[in-house]
Coordinates of C-alpha atoms in Angstrom, one line a residue:
Chain A
M1 CA 23.3 -25.1 1.5
T2 CA 22.5 -27.4 -1.3
A3 CA 23.0 -26.2 -4.8
L4 CA 19.8 -25.2 -6.6
R5 CA 19.2 -26.5 -10.1
D6 CA 18.4 -23.5 -12.2
E7 CA 15.2 -24.9 -13.5
A8 CA 13.8 -26.3 -10.2
P9 CA 11.6 -24.0 -8.2
R10 CA 11.9 -25.0 -4.5
P11 CA 8.6 -24.5 -2.6
L12 CA 8.8 -23.6 1.1
R13 CA 5.7 -23.7 3.3
V14 CA 4.8 -20.4 4.9
G15 CA 2.1 -21.1 7.5
R16 CA -1.1 -22.8 6.4
H17 CA -2.1 -20.7 3.4
A18 CA 1.1 -19.6 1.6
L19 CA 4.1 -20.9 -0.3
L20 CA 7.4 -19.2 -0.9
V21 CA 8.9 -20.5 -4.1
E22 CA 12.7 -20.1 -4.2
V23 CA 14.6 -20.0 -7.4
A24 CA 18.2 -19.4 -8.5
G25 CA 18.1 -15.6 -8.8
T26 CA 16.3 -12.5 -9.9
A27 CA 15.9 -13.5 -13.5
A28 CA 14.5 -16.9 -12.5
A29 CA 12.1 -15.1 -10.1
Q30 CA 10.9 -12.8 -12.9
A31 CA 10.4 -15.8 -15.2
L32 CA 8.4 -17.7 -12.5
H33 CA 6.3 -14.6 -11.7
A34 CA 5.5 -14.2 -15.4
E35 CA 4.6 -17.9 -15.6
L36 CA 2.4 -17.7 -12.5
L37 CA 0.5 -14.7 -14.0
R38 CA 0.1 -16.5 -17.3
R39 CA -1.3 -19.6 -15.5
R40 CA -3.6 -17.4 -13.4
A41 CA -4.9 -15.6 -16.5
A42 CA -5.4 -19.0 -18.2
G43 CA -7.4 -20.2 -15.2
T44 CA -5.0 -23.1 -14.4
L45 CA -3.6 -21.7 -11.1
P46 CA -5.6 -22.3 -7.9
P47 CA -7.2 -19.2 -6.4
V48 CA -4.6 -17.0 -4.7
T49 CA -4.8 -13.6 -3.0
E50 CA -1.3 -12.4 -3.5
I51 CA 1.6 -13.2 -5.9
V52 CA 4.6 -11.3 -4.6
P53 CA 7.9 -11.6 -6.6
A54 CA 11.1 -10.6 -4.8
A55 CA 14.9 -11.0 -5.3
R56 CA 14.9 -14.8 -5.7
T57 CA 11.5 -15.9 -4.6
V58 CA 7.9 -15.6 -5.4
L59 CA 5.3 -15.7 -2.6
L60 CA 1.9 -17.1 -3.1
D61 CA -0.5 -16.2 -0.3
G62 CA -4.1 -17.0 0.3
L63 CA -4.0 -20.6 -1.1
D64 CA -6.5 -23.2 0.1
D65 CA -4.1 -26.1 -0.3
P66 CA -0.4 -25.0 -0.5
G67 CA 0.7 -28.6 -0.3
A68 CA -1.1 -29.5 -3.5
L69 CA 0.4 -26.6 -5.4
A70 CA 3.9 -27.4 -4.0
A71 CA 3.6 -30.9 -5.3
D72 CA 2.3 -29.6 -8.7
L73 CA 5.2 -27.1 -9.0
A74 CA 7.7 -30.0 -9.0
G75 CA 6.5 -30.9 -12.4
W76 CA 6.6 -27.4 -13.9
T77 CA 8.9 -26.3 -16.6
V78 CA 9.2 -22.5 -16.3
P79 CA 10.1 -21.0 -19.6
P80 CA 12.7 -18.2 -19.6
L81 CA 11.4 -14.7 -19.1
P82 CA 9.7 -13.8 -22.4
P83 CA 10.8 -10.4 -23.9
A84 CA 8.4 -7.7 -22.6
D85 CA 5.9 -6.6 -25.1
G86 CA 4.2 -3.2 -25.4
E87 CA 5.6 0.2 -25.0
P88 CA 7.9 0.9 -22.0
V89 CA 7.1 3.5 -19.4
V90 CA 9.4 6.4 -20.1
I91 CA 10.8 8.3 -17.0
P92 CA 12.4 11.7 -17.8
V93 CA 15.4 12.2 -15.5
R94 CA 17.5 15.2 -14.7
Y95 CA 20.8 13.5 -13.9
D96 CA 22.1 15.8 -11.2
G97 CA 22.0 13.6 -8.1
E98 CA 24.2 14.1 -5.1
D99 CA 26.1 10.9 -5.7
L100 CA 26.6 11.4 -9.4
A101 CA 30.4 11.9 -9.0
E102 CA 30.7 8.7 -6.9
V103 CA 28.8 6.7 -9.4
A104 CA 30.8 8.1 -12.2
A105 CA 34.0 7.1 -10.3
L106 CA 32.7 3.6 -9.7
W107 CA 31.8 3.2 -13.4
G108 CA 35.1 4.8 -14.5
V109 CA 33.4 7.5 -16.6
G110 CA 33.1 11.3 -16.3
A111 CA 30.1 12.6 -14.3
A112 CA 28.6 14.0 -17.5
E113 CA 28.6 10.5 -19.0
V114 CA 26.5 8.8 -16.3
A115 CA 23.2 10.0 -17.8
G116 CA 24.0 8.6 -21.3
V117 CA 25.2 5.3 -19.9
H118 CA 22.3 4.8 -17.4
S119 CA 19.6 5.8 -19.9
S120 CA 21.0 3.5 -22.6
F121 CA 19.6 0.3 -21.0
D122 CA 16.2 -1.3 -21.1
F123 CA 14.9 -1.8 -17.5
R124 CA 12.3 -4.1 -16.2
V125 CA 10.5 -4.0 -12.8
A126 CA 11.7 -7.2 -11.0
F127 CA 9.6 -6.6 -7.9
C128 CA 8.1 -3.8 -5.7
G129 CA 8.4 -3.2 -2.0
F130 CA 9.8 -0.8 0.6
A131 CA 7.0 1.6 -0.1
P132 CA 3.9 1.6 -2.3
G133 CA 5.1 2.2 -5.9
F134 CA 8.8 1.6 -5.3
G135 CA 10.0 -0.8 -8.0
Y136 CA 13.3 -2.7 -8.1
L137 CA 14.4 -2.3 -11.7
T138 CA 16.9 -4.7 -13.3
G139 CA 18.7 -4.0 -16.5
L140 CA 22.1 -2.7 -15.5
P141 CA 25.0 -5.0 -16.5
P142 CA 26.9 -6.5 -13.6
E143 CA 30.0 -4.2 -14.1
L144 CA 27.8 -1.2 -13.4
H145 CA 26.4 -2.5 -10.1
V146 CA 27.2 -0.2 -7.2
P147 CA 27.2 -0.6 -3.4
R148 CA 24.8 1.2 -1.0
R149 CA 26.0 4.1 1.1
A150 CA 27.6 3.1 4.4
T151 CA 25.3 5.5 6.2
P152 CA 21.7 5.9 4.8
R153 CA 20.3 9.3 4.3
T154 CA 17.5 10.2 6.8
A155 CA 15.5 11.8 4.0
V156 CA 15.8 11.1 0.3
P157 CA 13.6 13.5 -1.7
A158 CA 10.6 12.1 -3.6
G159 CA 11.4 11.5 -7.3
S160 CA 15.0 10.6 -6.6
V161 CA 16.5 8.1 -9.1
A162 CA 18.9 5.9 -7.3
L163 CA 21.1 2.9 -7.7
A164 CA 22.0 0.0 -5.3
G165 CA 23.5 -3.4 -6.2
P166 CA 21.8 -4.6 -9.4
Y167 CA 18.9 -2.3 -9.0
T168 CA 17.7 1.1 -10.1
G169 CA 14.7 2.7 -8.2
V170 CA 12.7 5.8 -8.0
Y171 CA 11.6 7.0 -4.6
P172 CA 7.8 7.6 -4.7
R173 CA 7.9 9.9 -1.7
S174 CA 10.4 11.3 0.7
S175 CA 11.8 8.5 2.9
P176 CA 15.1 7.4 4.5
G177 CA 17.3 5.5 2.0
G178 CA 20.8 4.3 1.4
W179 CA 20.9 4.1 -2.4
L180 CA 23.2 6.3 -4.5
L181 CA 21.3 9.2 -6.0
V182 CA 22.0 9.9 -9.7
G183 CA 19.1 12.1 -10.6
R184 CA 15.5 13.3 -10.1
T185 CA 12.2 12.9 -12.0
D186 CA 8.9 14.7 -11.9
A187 CA 7.1 11.4 -12.8
V188 CA 4.5 10.5 -10.2
M189 CA 5.4 7.0 -9.1
W190 CA 2.4 6.5 -6.8
D191 CA -1.0 8.2 -6.8
P192 CA -3.8 6.4 -5.0
G193 CA -6.3 8.5 -6.9
R194 CA -5.0 7.3 -10.2
E195 CA -5.8 4.0 -11.9
P196 CA -3.5 2.2 -11.7
A197 CA -2.1 3.9 -8.6
A198 CA 1.4 2.6 -9.2
L199 CA 3.3 3.7 -12.3
L200 CA 5.4 0.6 -12.0
A201 CA 4.4 -3.0 -11.4
P202 CA 6.4 -6.2 -11.5
G203 CA 7.1 -6.9 -15.2
T204 CA 6.8 -3.3 -16.4
R205 CA 9.4 -2.2 -19.0
V206 CA 11.0 1.1 -18.2
R207 CA 13.3 3.5 -20.1
F208 CA 14.9 6.5 -18.6
E209 CA 15.1 9.6 -20.8
V210 CA 17.8 12.3 -20.2
L211 CA 16.4 15.7 -19.4
R212 CA 18.8 18.5 -20.0
Chain B
M1 CA -25.0 13.7 5.3
T2 CA -24.6 12.2 8.8
A3 CA -21.2 12.8 10.4
L4 CA -19.4 12.5 13.6
T5 CA -17.0 15.1 15.1
V6 CA -14.0 14.0 17.1
V7 CA -14.1 15.3 20.7
R8 CA -11.3 13.2 22.1
P9 CA -9.1 11.3 19.6
G10 CA -7.4 9.1 22.2
A11 CA -3.8 7.8 22.0
L12 CA -4.4 6.4 18.5
T13 CA -7.7 6.0 16.9
T14 CA -7.8 5.0 13.2
V15 CA -10.5 4.1 10.7
Q16 CA -10.3 0.3 9.8
D17 CA -12.1 -2.2 7.7
L18 CA -10.9 -5.6 6.4
G19 CA -8.0 -3.9 4.6
R20 CA -6.7 -4.0 1.1
P21 CA -5.4 -7.5 0.3
G22 CA -4.3 -8.2 -3.3
H23 CA -1.8 -5.3 -3.7
A24 CA 1.3 -6.7 -1.9
H25 CA 3.1 -7.0 -5.3
L26 CA 2.9 -3.2 -5.5
G27 CA 4.4 -2.8 -2.0
V28 CA 1.0 -2.1 -0.4
P29 CA 0.4 -3.7 3.0
R30 CA -3.0 -5.4 3.5
S31 CA -3.7 -3.3 6.7
G32 CA -7.2 -3.6 8.2
A33 CA -8.6 -4.1 11.7
L34 CA -6.0 -5.8 14.0
D35 CA -8.7 -7.6 15.9
A36 CA -10.7 -8.5 12.8
A37 CA -13.1 -10.7 14.9
A38 CA -14.1 -7.7 17.1
H39 CA -14.4 -5.4 14.0
R40 CA -16.8 -7.9 12.3
L41 CA -18.9 -8.3 15.5
A42 CA -19.2 -4.5 15.9
D43 CA -20.4 -4.2 12.3
R44 CA -22.9 -7.0 12.7
L45 CA -24.3 -5.6 15.9
V46 CA -25.3 -2.3 14.1
G47 CA -26.6 -4.1 11.0
N48 CA -23.6 -3.3 8.8
P49 CA -21.9 -5.7 6.4
E50 CA -18.5 -6.7 7.9
T51 CA -16.8 -4.7 5.2
Y52 CA -18.0 -1.4 6.6
A53 CA -15.4 0.7 8.4
T54 CA -15.2 1.1 12.2
L55 CA -13.0 3.0 14.5
E56 CA -10.1 1.2 16.1
T57 CA -9.0 2.7 19.4
T58 CA -5.8 2.1 21.3
V59 CA -5.6 1.9 25.1
D60 CA -7.7 4.9 26.1
G61 CA -10.6 4.9 23.7
C62 CA -12.0 8.0 22.1
A63 CA -15.0 10.3 22.1
V64 CA -17.1 11.6 19.2
R65 CA -20.2 13.7 18.8
V66 CA -22.8 12.4 16.4
D67 CA -24.9 15.0 14.4
A68 CA -27.9 12.7 13.9
A69 CA -29.6 9.9 15.7
V70 CA -27.5 6.8 15.1
T71 CA -27.0 3.2 16.4
F72 CA -23.5 2.3 17.5
A73 CA -21.8 -0.6 19.2
V74 CA -18.4 -1.1 20.9
T75 CA -16.5 -4.4 20.9
G76 CA -12.9 -5.6 21.3
A77 CA -11.2 -4.4 24.5
P78 CA -13.9 -4.2 27.3
C79 CA -14.3 -0.6 28.5
A80 CA -16.8 1.8 30.0
V81 CA -19.1 3.3 27.3
R82 CA -21.0 6.5 27.9
A83 CA -23.5 8.5 26.0
D84 CA -23.5 12.1 27.2
G85 CA -22.0 10.8 30.4
R86 CA -24.5 8.1 31.1
P87 CA -23.3 4.5 31.1
V88 CA -24.6 2.4 28.2
A89 CA -24.0 -1.1 27.1
W90 CA -20.7 -2.5 25.7
G91 CA -21.0 -5.3 23.1
A92 CA -24.5 -4.4 22.2
P93 CA -26.2 -2.0 19.8
V94 CA -27.1 1.4 21.4
R95 CA -29.3 4.0 19.8
V96 CA -28.6 7.6 20.6
P97 CA -30.2 10.9 19.5
A98 CA -28.5 13.7 17.5
G99 CA -25.9 15.6 19.3
T100 CA -24.9 12.8 21.7
V101 CA -21.2 12.5 22.7
V102 CA -20.3 8.8 22.6
D103 CA -17.3 8.2 24.9
V104 CA -15.4 4.9 24.6
G105 CA -13.4 4.6 27.8
R106 CA -10.0 3.2 28.7
A107 CA -9.5 -0.5 28.0
R108 CA -10.0 -2.6 31.1
A109 CA -8.3 -5.5 29.4
G110 CA -6.7 -5.7 26.0
L111 CA -5.8 -2.7 24.0
R112 CA -8.1 -2.0 21.1
S113 CA -11.8 -1.4 21.1
Y114 CA -13.9 -1.2 17.9
V115 CA -16.7 1.3 17.4
A116 CA -19.2 0.6 14.7
F117 CA -21.9 3.1 13.6
A118 CA -24.9 2.0 11.5
G119 CA -23.9 3.0 7.9
G120 CA -20.2 2.7 8.7
V121 CA -17.5 5.4 8.6
A122 CA -17.8 6.5 5.0
V123 CA -14.5 8.2 4.2
A124 CA -13.2 7.8 0.7
P125 CA -11.7 4.4 0.1
V126 CA -8.1 4.0 -1.2
L127 CA -7.5 0.9 -3.3
G128 CA -10.8 -0.5 -2.2
S129 CA -10.3 0.0 1.6
R130 CA -10.9 2.8 4.2
S131 CA -8.2 1.4 6.5
R132 CA -5.4 3.6 7.7
D133 CA -2.1 1.9 7.0
L134 CA 0.5 3.3 9.4
L135 CA 3.4 1.9 7.5
S136 CA 2.6 3.4 4.1
G137 CA 0.5 6.3 5.2
L138 CA -2.5 5.2 3.0
G139 CA -6.1 5.8 4.1
P140 CA -7.5 8.5 6.4
D141 CA -5.4 10.2 8.9
P142 CA -5.6 9.0 12.5
L143 CA -8.3 10.9 14.4
T144 CA -7.5 14.4 15.7
A145 CA -9.7 16.6 17.8
G146 CA -12.3 18.5 15.7
A147 CA -11.9 16.2 12.7
V148 CA -15.2 15.4 11.0
L149 CA -15.9 12.0 9.5
P150 CA -18.9 11.1 7.4
L151 CA -21.2 8.2 8.2
G152 CA -23.0 6.2 5.5
A153 CA -26.7 5.5 5.4
P154 CA -27.8 2.6 7.6
C155 CA -28.5 -0.4 5.4
G156 CA -29.9 -3.0 7.8
P157 CA -31.6 -3.3 11.2
P158 CA -29.3 -3.6 14.2
A159 CA -28.9 -7.1 15.7
A160 CA -31.6 -8.1 18.0
V161 CA -29.4 -9.0 20.9
D162 CA -28.9 -7.6 24.4
A163 CA -25.3 -8.6 24.6
A164 CA -22.9 -10.5 22.3
P165 CA -20.5 -13.2 23.5
C166 CA -16.9 -12.0 22.9
P167 CA -13.7 -13.8 23.8
A168 CA -11.9 -11.9 26.6
P169 CA -8.6 -10.4 25.6
P170 CA -5.6 -12.2 27.2
S171 CA -4.6 -10.8 30.6
D172 CA -2.3 -13.3 32.2
A173 CA -0.6 -14.9 29.2
L174 CA -0.7 -15.0 25.4
V175 CA -0.2 -18.4 23.8
L176 CA 0.5 -18.2 20.0
P177 CA 0.6 -21.3 17.9
L178 CA 3.5 -21.3 15.5
V179 CA 3.9 -23.3 12.3
P180 CA 7.7 -23.5 11.5
G181 CA 9.1 -22.2 8.2
P182 CA 10.0 -21.0 5.7
R183 CA 13.5 -20.1 7.1
A184 CA 13.6 -22.1 10.3
D185 CA 16.7 -23.7 8.8
W186 CA 18.5 -20.4 9.1
F187 CA 18.4 -20.9 12.9
A188 CA 20.3 -23.1 15.2
P189 CA 18.7 -26.6 15.6
T190 CA 17.8 -25.6 19.2
A191 CA 16.1 -22.3 18.2
L192 CA 12.6 -23.8 17.7
D193 CA 12.8 -25.5 21.1
A194 CA 14.1 -22.2 22.6
L195 CA 11.1 -20.4 21.0
D196 CA 8.7 -23.0 22.3
R197 CA 10.0 -22.9 25.9
G198 CA 11.2 -19.3 26.0
A199 CA 9.6 -16.9 28.4
Y200 CA 8.8 -13.9 26.2
R201 CA 6.9 -10.7 26.9
V202 CA 5.1 -8.2 24.7
S203 CA 7.4 -5.2 24.1
S204 CA 6.2 -1.7 24.4
A205 CA 7.6 -1.1 20.9
S206 CA 4.7 -3.1 19.5
N207 CA 2.3 -1.4 17.1
R208 CA 0.0 -2.1 14.1
I209 CA 3.1 -3.3 12.1
G210 CA 4.2 -6.0 14.5
L211 CA 4.0 -7.5 18.0
R212 CA 7.6 -7.1 19.2
T213 CA 8.8 -9.3 22.0
E214 CA 11.4 -9.3 24.7
G215 CA 13.1 -12.5 25.8
P216 CA 15.8 -15.0 24.9
A217 CA 17.5 -14.2 21.6
L218 CA 17.2 -16.9 19.0
E219 CA 20.5 -18.1 17.7
R220 CA 21.2 -18.1 14.0
A221 CA 22.9 -21.0 12.2
R222 CA 23.4 -19.1 9.0
P223 CA 25.0 -15.7 9.2
G224 CA 24.6 -13.1 6.5
E225 CA 21.7 -11.4 4.8
L226 CA 18.6 -12.9 3.3
P227 CA 17.6 -11.3 0.0
S228 CA 14.2 -9.6 0.6
E229 CA 11.2 -11.9 0.1
G230 CA 7.5 -11.7 0.4
M231 CA 6.0 -11.6 4.0
V232 CA 2.6 -12.9 5.2
L233 CA 0.4 -11.8 8.0
G234 CA 1.5 -13.6 11.2
A235 CA 5.0 -14.2 10.0
V236 CA 7.5 -14.3 12.9
Q237 CA 10.5 -12.4 11.6
V238 CA 13.7 -12.5 13.6
P239 CA 15.9 -9.4 13.3
P240 CA 19.6 -9.4 14.2
D241 CA 18.9 -8.9 17.9
G242 CA 17.3 -12.4 17.9
R243 CA 13.9 -11.2 19.4
P244 CA 10.9 -12.5 17.4
V245 CA 8.5 -10.0 15.8
V246 CA 5.0 -11.2 14.9
F247 CA 3.8 -9.3 11.8
L248 CA 0.4 -7.7 12.2
A249 CA -1.9 -6.0 9.6
D250 CA 0.4 -3.1 8.6
H251 CA 3.5 -5.3 8.1
P252 CA 5.8 -4.6 5.2
T253 CA 5.1 -6.6 2.1
T254 CA 8.7 -7.8 1.8
G255 CA 11.4 -8.2 4.4
G256 CA 15.0 -9.2 4.6
Y257 CA 15.2 -11.0 7.9
P258 CA 14.5 -14.7 8.1
V259 CA 11.0 -15.9 9.2
I260 CA 11.3 -18.8 11.6
G261 CA 7.6 -19.6 11.6
V262 CA 4.0 -18.3 11.1
V263 CA 1.3 -17.6 13.7
P264 CA -2.0 -18.7 12.0
E265 CA -4.5 -15.9 11.5
P266 CA -7.1 -17.0 14.0
A267 CA -4.6 -16.4 16.8
L268 CA -3.7 -12.9 15.7
P269 CA -6.7 -11.0 17.3
A270 CA -5.4 -12.1 20.7
A271 CA -1.9 -10.9 19.8
A272 CA -3.4 -7.5 18.8
Q273 CA -5.0 -7.2 22.2
A274 CA -1.9 -8.2 24.3
A275 CA -0.7 -5.3 26.3
P276 CA 3.0 -4.5 26.8
G277 CA 4.5 -6.8 29.5
T278 CA 2.0 -9.6 28.8
P279 CA 3.9 -13.0 28.9
V280 CA 4.0 -14.7 25.5
R281 CA 4.5 -18.3 24.8
F282 CA 5.0 -19.7 21.2
A283 CA 3.5 -23.2 21.0
V284 CA 5.3 -24.7 18.0
T285 CA 3.1 -27.0 16.0
R286 CA 3.6 -28.9 12.9
A287 CA 1.5 -27.9 9.9

């Protein structure tokens, strides 16, 4: 695979109406996503139905002329992700998850310290997926990244706060899952009757608050 | 308010409209009628805008009792249509009196029939759509016996036609055009040819999420995992078993298996009507 220059988004054609823009990593994908939203708000992006950020890509679907945008992208300079403005969404968590001891061991701290450590960081929703309202939150430093369970659980309870790789997530509803469970929240991540339905959207700032 | 009561729900009957595009970044699939062309035609036949919700049946139709006089039309998979047991037209508007049981029979070809009622199925929308999304569980539950669904007020005269031309669902073979990318380079150089020449069949594991296939496994050139990335309607994802899956309306918004190519949207209604066992050919085209 050829090395990617950090600043050069690489557009890949996806059928006749979409582009998948590949960048160096999650931070670059977040920055490109923010730039795409900025350009859409400014009216300088061609009409597009979906803008879907992911781990190291942003998908643009519903374009009339993906080739024209791909050519245009080559000339873009994407500024680094600007600091998030506005108040963060605060998610109160009872840190009593089933995998708390395992996470504590991986982090080299006591089980009682996981709550303080995890809640000390500023998180940001890199992207959503897996289920409506499930956000992949970045913000944990690399030394605190943890592996997934070798065998996923068949049912993780709704509201579970869980870790995997660089990400923290909150399960919006009960579902199978292989992430390590550190706690539980009563925050409603997804409610189709609410506006907005999703508590978290790409770009949302998040802080976790320790409930005792 | 006018309503219908489910007498026979069939194998899987769901409420569908044109789906809820625009929410993929929140993890919400677009959903919507799998055979969008048939859905639109059914709506037009009864005087509805194409955005009004219809019933999408699977294999063996469904039966409902209407509590007021109403005009309905059945499109998609051809089937016998009966009103209180009497044969009535398929692919045309039919007016029935209050209390009639409308029975949509087993598909004679294809899988999915669409039943439009003047005024549309007027369940509460979720994120702007009345579609049932089987992956996320959004939208109204699939029909069950005794369930009551509201109908809206008719807003236009039914179409003045005796019968509407409809493409017949595929019976002998399904040919799907395929535009390579975005991860075709994750496969062996021979994989696109193998896909183009391969004799595939529609798997019985197919559903509203994807058309699964059985046939020669596609060989990967790059091992390892792909970080999850956004998925489009019609994406042909290749899981580790090497058998291509064509993503349909309820597909996940992101996925971690490489996409070798994309089936353009106009070809997807035929895919949605292809019964298990139908031979499938992927005709690789260049964009």
